[in-house]
One Martini backbone bead per residue (centre of mass of N, CA, C, O) as a GRO file, in nm:
protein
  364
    1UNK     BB    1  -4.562   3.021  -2.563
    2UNK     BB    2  -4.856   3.138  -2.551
    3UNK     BB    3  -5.171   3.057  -2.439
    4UNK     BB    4  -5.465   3.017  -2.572
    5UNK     BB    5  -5.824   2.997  -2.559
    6UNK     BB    6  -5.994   2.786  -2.658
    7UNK     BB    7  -6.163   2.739  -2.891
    8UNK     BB    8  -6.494   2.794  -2.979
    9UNK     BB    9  -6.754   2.746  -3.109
   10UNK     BB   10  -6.763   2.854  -3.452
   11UNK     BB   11  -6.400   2.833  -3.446
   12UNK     BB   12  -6.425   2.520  -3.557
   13UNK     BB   13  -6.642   2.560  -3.773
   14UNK     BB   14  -6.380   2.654  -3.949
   15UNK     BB   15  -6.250   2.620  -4.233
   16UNK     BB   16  -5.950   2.604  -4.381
   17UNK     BB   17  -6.012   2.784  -4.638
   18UNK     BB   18  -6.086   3.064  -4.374
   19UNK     BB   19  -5.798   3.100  -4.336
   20UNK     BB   20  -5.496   3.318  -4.248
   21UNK     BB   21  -5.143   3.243  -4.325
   22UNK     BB   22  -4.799   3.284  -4.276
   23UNK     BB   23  -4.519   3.216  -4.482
   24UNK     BB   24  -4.209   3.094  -4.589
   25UNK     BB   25  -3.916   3.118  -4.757
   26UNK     BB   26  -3.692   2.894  -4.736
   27UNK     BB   27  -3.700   2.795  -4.428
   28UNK     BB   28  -3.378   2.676  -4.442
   29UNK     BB   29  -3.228   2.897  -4.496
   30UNK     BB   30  -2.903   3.002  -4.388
   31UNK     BB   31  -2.714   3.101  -4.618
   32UNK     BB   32  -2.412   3.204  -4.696
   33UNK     BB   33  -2.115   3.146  -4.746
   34UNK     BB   34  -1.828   3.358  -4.732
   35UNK     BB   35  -1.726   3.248  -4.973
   36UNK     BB   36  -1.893   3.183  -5.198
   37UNK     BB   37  -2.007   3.494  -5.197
   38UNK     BB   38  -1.706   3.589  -5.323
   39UNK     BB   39  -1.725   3.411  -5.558
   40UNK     BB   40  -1.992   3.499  -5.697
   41UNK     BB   41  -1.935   3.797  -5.746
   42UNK     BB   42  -1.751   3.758  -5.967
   43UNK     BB   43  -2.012   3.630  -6.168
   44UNK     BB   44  -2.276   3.677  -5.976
   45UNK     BB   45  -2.361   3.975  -5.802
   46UNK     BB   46  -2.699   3.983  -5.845
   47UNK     BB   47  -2.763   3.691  -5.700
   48UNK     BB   48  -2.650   3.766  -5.394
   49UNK     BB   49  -2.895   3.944  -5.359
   50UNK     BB   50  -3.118   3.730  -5.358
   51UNK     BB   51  -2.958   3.554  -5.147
   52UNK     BB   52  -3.000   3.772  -4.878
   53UNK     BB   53  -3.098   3.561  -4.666
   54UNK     BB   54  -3.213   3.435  -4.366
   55UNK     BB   55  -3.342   3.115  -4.116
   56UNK     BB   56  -3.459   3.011  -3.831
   57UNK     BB   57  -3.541   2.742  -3.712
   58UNK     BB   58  -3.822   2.607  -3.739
   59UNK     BB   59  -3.945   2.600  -3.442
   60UNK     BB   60  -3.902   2.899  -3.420
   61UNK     BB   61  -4.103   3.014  -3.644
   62UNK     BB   62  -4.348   2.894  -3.520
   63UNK     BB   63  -4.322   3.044  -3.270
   64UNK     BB   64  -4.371   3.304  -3.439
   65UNK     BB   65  -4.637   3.212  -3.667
   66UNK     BB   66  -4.551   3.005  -3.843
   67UNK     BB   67  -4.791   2.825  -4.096
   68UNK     BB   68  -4.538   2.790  -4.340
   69UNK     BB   69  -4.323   2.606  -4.515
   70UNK     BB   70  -4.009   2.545  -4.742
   71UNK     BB   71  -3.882   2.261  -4.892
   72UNK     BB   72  -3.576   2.212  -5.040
   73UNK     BB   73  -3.535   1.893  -5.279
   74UNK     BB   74  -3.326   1.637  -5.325
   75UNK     BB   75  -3.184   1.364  -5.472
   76UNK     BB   76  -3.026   1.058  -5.299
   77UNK     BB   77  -3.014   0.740  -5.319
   78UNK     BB   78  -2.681   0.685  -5.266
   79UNK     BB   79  -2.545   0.932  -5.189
   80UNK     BB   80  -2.300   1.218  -5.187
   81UNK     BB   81  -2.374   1.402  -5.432
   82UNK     BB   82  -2.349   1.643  -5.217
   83UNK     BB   83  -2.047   1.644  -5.038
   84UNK     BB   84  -1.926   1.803  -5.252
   85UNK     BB   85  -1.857   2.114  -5.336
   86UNK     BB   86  -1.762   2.288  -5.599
   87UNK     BB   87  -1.687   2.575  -5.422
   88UNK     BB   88  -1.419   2.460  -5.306
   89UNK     BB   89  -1.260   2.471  -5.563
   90UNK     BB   90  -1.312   2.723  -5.667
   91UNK     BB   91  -1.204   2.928  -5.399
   92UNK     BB   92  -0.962   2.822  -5.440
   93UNK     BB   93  -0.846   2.887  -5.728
   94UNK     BB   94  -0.889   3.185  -5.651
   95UNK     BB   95  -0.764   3.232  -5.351
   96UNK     BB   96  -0.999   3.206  -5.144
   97UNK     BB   97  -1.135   3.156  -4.858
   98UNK     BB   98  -1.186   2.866  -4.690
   99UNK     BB   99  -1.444   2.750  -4.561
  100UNK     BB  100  -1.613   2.571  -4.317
  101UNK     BB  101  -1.681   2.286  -4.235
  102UNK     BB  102  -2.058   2.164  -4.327
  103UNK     BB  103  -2.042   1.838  -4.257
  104UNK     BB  104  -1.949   1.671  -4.010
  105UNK     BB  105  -2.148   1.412  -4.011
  106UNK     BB  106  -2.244   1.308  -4.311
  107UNK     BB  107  -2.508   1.355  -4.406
  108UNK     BB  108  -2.432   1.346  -4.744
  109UNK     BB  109  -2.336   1.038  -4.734
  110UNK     BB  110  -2.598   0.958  -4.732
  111UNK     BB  111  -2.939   0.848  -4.782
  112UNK     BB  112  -3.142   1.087  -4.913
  113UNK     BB  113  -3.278   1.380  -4.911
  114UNK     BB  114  -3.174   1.687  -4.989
  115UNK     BB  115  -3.127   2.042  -4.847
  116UNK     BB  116  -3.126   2.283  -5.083
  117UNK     BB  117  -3.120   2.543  -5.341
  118UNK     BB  118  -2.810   2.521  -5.482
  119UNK     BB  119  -2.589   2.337  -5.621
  120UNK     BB  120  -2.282   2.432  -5.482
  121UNK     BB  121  -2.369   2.673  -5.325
  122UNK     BB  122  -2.668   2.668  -5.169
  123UNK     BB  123  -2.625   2.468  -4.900
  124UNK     BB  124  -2.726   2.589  -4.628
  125UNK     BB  125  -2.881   2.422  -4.376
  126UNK     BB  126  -3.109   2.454  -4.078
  127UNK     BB  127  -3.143   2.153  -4.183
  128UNK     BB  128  -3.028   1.784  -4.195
  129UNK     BB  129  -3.226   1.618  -4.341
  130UNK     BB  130  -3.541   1.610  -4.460
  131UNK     BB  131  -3.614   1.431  -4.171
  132UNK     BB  132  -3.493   1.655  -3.984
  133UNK     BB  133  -3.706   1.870  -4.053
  134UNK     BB  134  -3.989   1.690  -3.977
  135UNK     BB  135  -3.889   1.647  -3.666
  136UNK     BB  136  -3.932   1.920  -3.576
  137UNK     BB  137  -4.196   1.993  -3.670
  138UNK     BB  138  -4.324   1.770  -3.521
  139UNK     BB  139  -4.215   1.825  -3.200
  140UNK     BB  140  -4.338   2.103  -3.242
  141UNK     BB  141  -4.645   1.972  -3.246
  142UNK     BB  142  -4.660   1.791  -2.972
  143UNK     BB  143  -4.610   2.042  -2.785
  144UNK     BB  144  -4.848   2.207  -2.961
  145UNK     BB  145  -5.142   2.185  -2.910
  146UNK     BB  146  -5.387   2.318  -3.099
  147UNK     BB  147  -5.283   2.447  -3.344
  148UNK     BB  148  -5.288   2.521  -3.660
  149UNK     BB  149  -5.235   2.437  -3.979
  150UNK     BB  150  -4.885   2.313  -4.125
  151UNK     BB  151  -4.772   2.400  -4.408
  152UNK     BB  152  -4.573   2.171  -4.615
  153UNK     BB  153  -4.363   2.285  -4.892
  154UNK     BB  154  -4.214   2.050  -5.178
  155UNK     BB  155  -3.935   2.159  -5.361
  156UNK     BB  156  -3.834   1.945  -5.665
  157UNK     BB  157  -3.495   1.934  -5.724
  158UNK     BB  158  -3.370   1.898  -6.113
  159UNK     BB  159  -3.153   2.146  -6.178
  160UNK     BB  160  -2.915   2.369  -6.363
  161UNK     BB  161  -2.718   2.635  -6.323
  162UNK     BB  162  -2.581   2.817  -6.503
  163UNK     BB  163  -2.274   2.781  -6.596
  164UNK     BB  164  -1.999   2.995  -6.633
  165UNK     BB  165  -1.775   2.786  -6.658
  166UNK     BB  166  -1.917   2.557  -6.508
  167UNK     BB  167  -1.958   2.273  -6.329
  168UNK     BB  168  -2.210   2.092  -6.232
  169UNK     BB  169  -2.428   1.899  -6.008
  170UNK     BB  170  -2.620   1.677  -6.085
  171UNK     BB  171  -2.953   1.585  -6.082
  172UNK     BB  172  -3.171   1.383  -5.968
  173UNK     BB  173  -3.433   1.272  -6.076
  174UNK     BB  174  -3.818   1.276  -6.123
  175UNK     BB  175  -4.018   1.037  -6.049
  176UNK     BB  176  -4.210   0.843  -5.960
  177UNK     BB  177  -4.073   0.640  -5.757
  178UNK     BB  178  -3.914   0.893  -5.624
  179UNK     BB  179  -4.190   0.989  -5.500
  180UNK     BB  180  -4.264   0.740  -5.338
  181UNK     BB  181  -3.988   0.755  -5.147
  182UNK     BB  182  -4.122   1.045  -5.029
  183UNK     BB  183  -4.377   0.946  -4.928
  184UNK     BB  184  -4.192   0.722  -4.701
  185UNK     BB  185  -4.055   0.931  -4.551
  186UNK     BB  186  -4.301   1.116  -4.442
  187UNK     BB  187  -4.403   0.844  -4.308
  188UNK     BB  188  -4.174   0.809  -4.097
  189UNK     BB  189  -4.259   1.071  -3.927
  190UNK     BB  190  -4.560   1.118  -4.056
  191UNK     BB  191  -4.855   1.035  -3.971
  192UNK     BB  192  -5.152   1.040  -4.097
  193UNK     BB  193  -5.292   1.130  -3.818
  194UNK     BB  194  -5.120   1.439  -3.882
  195UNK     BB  195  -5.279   1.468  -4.112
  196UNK     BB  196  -5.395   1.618  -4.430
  197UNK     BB  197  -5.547   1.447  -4.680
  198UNK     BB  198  -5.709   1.385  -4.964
  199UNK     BB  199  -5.885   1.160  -4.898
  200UNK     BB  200  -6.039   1.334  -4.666
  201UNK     BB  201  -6.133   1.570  -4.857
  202UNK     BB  202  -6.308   1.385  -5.077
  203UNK     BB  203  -6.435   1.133  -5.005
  204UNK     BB  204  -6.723   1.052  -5.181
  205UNK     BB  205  -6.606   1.192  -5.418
  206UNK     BB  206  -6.483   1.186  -5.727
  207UNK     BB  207  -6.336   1.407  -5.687
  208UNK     BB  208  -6.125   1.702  -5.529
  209UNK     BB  209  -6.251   1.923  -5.671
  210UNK     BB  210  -6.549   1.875  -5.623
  211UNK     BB  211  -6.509   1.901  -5.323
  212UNK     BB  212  -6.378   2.196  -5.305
  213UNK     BB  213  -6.647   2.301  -5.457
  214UNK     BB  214  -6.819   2.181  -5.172
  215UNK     BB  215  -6.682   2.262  -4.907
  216UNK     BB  216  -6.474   1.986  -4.802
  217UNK     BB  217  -6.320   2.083  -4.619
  218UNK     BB  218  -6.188   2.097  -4.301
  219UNK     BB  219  -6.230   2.177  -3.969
  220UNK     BB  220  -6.044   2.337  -3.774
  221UNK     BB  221  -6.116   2.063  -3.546
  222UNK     BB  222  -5.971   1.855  -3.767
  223UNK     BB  223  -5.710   2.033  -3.798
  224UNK     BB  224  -5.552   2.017  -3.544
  225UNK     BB  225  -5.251   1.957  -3.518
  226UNK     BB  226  -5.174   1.958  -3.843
  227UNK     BB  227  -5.061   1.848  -4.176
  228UNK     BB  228  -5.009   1.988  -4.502
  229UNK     BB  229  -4.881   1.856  -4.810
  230UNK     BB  230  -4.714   2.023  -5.065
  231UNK     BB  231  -4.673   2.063  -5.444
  232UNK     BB  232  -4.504   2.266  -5.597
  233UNK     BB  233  -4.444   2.146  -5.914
  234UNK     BB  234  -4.656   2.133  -6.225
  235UNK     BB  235  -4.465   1.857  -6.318
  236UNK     BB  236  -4.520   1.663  -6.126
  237UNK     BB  237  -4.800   1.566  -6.140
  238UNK     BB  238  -4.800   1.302  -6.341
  239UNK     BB  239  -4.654   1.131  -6.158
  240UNK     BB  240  -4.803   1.163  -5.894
  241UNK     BB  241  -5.066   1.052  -6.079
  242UNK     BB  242  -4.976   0.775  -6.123
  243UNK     BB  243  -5.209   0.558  -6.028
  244UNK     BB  244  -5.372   0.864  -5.865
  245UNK     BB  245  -5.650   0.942  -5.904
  246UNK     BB  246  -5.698   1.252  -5.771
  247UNK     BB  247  -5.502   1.159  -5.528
  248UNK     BB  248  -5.512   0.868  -5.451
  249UNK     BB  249  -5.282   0.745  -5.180
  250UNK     BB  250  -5.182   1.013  -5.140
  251UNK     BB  251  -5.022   1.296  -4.903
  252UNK     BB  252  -5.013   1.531  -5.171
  253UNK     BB  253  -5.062   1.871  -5.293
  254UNK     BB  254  -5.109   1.954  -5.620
  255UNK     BB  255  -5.016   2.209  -5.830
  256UNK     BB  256  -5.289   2.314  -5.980
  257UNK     BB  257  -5.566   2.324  -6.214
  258UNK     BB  258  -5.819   2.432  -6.270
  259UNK     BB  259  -6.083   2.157  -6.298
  260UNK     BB  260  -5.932   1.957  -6.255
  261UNK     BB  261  -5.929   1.649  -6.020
  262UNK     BB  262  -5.670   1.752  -5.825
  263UNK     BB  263  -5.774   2.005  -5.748
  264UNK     BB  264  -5.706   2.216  -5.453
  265UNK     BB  265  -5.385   2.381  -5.495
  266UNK     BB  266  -5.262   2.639  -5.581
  267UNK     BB  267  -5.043   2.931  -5.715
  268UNK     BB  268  -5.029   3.241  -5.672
  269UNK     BB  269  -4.727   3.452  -5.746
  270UNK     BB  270  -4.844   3.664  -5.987
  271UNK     BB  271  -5.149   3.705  -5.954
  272UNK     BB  272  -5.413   3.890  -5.891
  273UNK     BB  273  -5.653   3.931  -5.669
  274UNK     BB  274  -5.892   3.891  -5.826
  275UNK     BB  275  -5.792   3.595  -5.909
  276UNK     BB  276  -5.759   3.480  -5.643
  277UNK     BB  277  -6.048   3.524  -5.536
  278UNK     BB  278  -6.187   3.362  -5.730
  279UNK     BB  279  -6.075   3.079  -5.648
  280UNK     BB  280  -6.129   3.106  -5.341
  281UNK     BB  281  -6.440   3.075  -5.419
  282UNK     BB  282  -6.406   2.780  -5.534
  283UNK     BB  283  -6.261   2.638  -5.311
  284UNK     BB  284  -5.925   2.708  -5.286
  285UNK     BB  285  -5.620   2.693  -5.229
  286UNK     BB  286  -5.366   2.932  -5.159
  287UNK     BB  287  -5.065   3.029  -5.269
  288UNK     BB  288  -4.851   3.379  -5.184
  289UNK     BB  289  -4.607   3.634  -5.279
  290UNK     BB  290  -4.499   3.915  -5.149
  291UNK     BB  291  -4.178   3.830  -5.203
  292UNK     BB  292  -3.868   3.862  -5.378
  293UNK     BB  293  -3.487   3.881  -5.445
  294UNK     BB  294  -3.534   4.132  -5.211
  295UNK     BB  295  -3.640   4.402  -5.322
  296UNK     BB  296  -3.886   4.504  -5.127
  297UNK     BB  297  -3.726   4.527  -4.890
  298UNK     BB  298  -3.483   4.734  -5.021
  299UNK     BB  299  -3.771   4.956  -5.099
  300UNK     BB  300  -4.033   4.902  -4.917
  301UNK     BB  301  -4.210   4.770  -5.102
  302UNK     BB  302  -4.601   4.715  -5.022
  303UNK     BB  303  -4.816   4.654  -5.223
  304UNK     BB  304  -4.833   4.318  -5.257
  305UNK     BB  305  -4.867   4.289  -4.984
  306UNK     BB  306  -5.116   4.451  -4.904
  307UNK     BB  307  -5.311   4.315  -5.126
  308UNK     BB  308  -5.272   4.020  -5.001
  309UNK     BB  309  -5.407   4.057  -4.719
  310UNK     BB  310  -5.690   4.135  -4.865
  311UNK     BB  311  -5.723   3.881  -4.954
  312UNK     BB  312  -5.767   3.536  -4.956
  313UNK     BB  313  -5.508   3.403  -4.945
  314UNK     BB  314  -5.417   3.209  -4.781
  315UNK     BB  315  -5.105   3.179  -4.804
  316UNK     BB  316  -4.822   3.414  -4.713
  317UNK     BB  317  -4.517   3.452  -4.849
  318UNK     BB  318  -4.199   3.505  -4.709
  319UNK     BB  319  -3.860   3.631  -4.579
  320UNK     BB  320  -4.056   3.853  -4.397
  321UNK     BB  321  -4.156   3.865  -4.126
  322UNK     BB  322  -4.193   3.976  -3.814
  323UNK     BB  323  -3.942   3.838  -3.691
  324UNK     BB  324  -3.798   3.893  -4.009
  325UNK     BB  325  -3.677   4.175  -4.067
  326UNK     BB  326  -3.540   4.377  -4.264
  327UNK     BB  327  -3.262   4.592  -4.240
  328UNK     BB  328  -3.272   4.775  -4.418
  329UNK     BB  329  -3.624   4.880  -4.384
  330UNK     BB  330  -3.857   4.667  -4.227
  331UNK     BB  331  -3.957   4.478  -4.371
  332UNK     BB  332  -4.289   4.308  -4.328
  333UNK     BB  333  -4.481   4.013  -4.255
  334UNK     BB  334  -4.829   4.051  -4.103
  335UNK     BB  335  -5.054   4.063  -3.856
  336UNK     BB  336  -5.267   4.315  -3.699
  337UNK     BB  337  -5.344   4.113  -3.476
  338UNK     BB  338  -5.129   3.910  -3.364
  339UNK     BB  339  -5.166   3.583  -3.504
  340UNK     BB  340  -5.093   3.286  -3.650
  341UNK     BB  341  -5.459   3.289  -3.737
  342UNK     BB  342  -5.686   3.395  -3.918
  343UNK     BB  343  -5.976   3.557  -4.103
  344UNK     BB  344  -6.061   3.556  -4.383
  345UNK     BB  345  -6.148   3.830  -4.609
  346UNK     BB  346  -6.316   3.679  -4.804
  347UNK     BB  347  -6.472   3.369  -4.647
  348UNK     BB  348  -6.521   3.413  -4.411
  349UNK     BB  349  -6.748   3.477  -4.136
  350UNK     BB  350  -6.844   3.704  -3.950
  351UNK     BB  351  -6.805   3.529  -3.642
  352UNK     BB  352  -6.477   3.553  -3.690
  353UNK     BB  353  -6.210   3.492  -3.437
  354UNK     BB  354  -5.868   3.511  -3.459
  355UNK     BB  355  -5.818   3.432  -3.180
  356UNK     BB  356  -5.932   3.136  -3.207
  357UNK     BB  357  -5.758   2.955  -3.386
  358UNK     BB  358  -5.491   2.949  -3.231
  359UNK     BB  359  -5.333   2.841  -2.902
  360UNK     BB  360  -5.092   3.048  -2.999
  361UNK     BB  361  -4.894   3.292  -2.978
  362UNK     BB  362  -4.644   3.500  -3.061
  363UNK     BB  363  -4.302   3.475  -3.047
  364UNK     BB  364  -4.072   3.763  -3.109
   0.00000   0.00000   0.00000
């Protein structure tokens, strides 16, 4: 990764919530298995169409400019839970090759969170277990210092998908407790001053809403290689926020309500620019995502991704970066500084130099 000339004078002083960065959509997915694959056309074979993208190990990705990651994480407080995926036995049933051993180290019959998209069908990850992911981003933020902050959304899986005459494996709940345990794997891996917390930027404000909407994101100079930790659904904030009122002690920024106590990052994977523009004003983190089910790849509509280029939305979430068009069409989306971090089209200062965000160009 080239190395570029350390910024200087005003981009230093430029609030992390003025600058836009790329990141991935399931950013660990591998990929469905080929039995499974042929196993689930048999069910459900428009679900195939959606499932059909994968990406490669995380370091590769930051290397190529990625500055958002996300990683869907499943409990597994005893072990096991997910170590025989049941579509093992339903594609021999089926008469169909079965797939190669996919668990060789039996990481998955250890305790702790573990990496997946749909429990017994898309089980193949790039990294695993979720310490294994974190241990990744970690060495590989280590190793270029001076980066832009890396955005790591955490969604927590604990449903099952639609019966279809098969029964899954059960998820384990999410409760208080089940987060507090998440909060203690991520600080196993990633210290406190390797992140940008709630309390570092609520400071002295009554809530995290109140700093955001007063303008106290942390400036580029004190965020510059640190990691900030999203938690991805609205639903999980009640148990997140017990007992961490606007979340005093916590670690992770929850997809809360404009307004909110804990307000300071939201998500708007669906709401138009001009809505995302007026949060993005009132100084809050927005993600937004550019493409869905792989559709917009498959049929090369630039819409949604243009339009979100133009906004104001901090983080652009793709399956589809600059370094992985889509086969189909060359969809992609990317920045056409290439540049790892740019100058935001809404918030940023006008004196701002997008060459100067991140210390490293991409390697495509």
């Amino acid at each position: 990764m080239l190395a570029l000339p350390a910024a200087a004078g005003t981009s230093d002083e430029i609030r992390l919530n003025e600058i836009q960065v790329i990141g991935t959509h399931n950013s660990y997915h591998a990929g469905l298995a080929p039995g499974v694959e042929q196993w689930l056309k048999t069910k459900r074979p428009e679900a195939v169409l959606g499932l059909d993208y994968q990406h490669p190990t995380l370091d590769k990705q930051l290397s190529a400019g990625i500055r958002q990651v996300e990683i869907d994480i499943y409990a597994d407080s005893q072990g096991g839970r997910f170590a025989h995926p049941r579509t093992i036995d339903w594609i021999t049933s089926a008469g169909l090759s079965p797939d190669a051993p996919w668990d060789p180290p039996a990481i998955m019959a250890k305790p702790g969170f573990k990496v997946l998209h749909i429990q017994d069908i898309d089980y193949r990850s790039n990294c695993q277990p979720f310490t294994a992911c974190l241990r990744t981003i970690r060495e590989w933020s280590r190793s270029h210092p001076g980066h832009s902050p890396i955005f790591i959304l955490i969604e927590t899986k604990a449903d099952r998908p639609p019966a279809d005459g098969v029964e899954f494996t059960d998820a384990e709940p999410f409760t208080r407790q089940t987060l507090d345990a998440l909060d203690a794997e991520i600080l196993s891996v990633v210290p406190k001053k390797a992140m940008v917390t709630p309390d570092q930027v609520r400071g002295h404000f009554p809530t995290l809403q109140a700093a955001v909407r007063a303008g106290q994101w942390p400036t580029l100079h004190a965020a510059r290689g640190k990691m900030l930790f999203l938690l991805d659904q609205k639903r999980m904030g009640p148990a997140y926020l017990e007992g961490h009122p606007s979340l005093r002690g916590r670690i992770m920024f929850t997809n809360s309500r404009p307004g909110e106590p804990d307000a300071a990052f939201i998500e708007q994977n669906e709401n138009d620019v001009a809505q995302i523009n007026a949060l993005v004003r009132d100084g809050y983190l927005i993600r937004a995502r550019t493409d869905w089910d792989t559709r917009p790849a498959r049929t090369n509509d630039t819409g949604r991704r243009d339009a979100l280029l133009s906004s104001g939305a901090q983080i652009l979430s793709t399956d589809y970066p600059d370094s992985e068009p889509a086969h189909w069409t060359n969809y992609k989306v990317g920045f056409p500084e290439k540049v790892a971090a740019r100058c935001n089209p809404v918030t940023a200062p006008r004196d701002c130099r997008s060459e100067s965000l991140d210390s490293y160009r991409p390697e495509y």
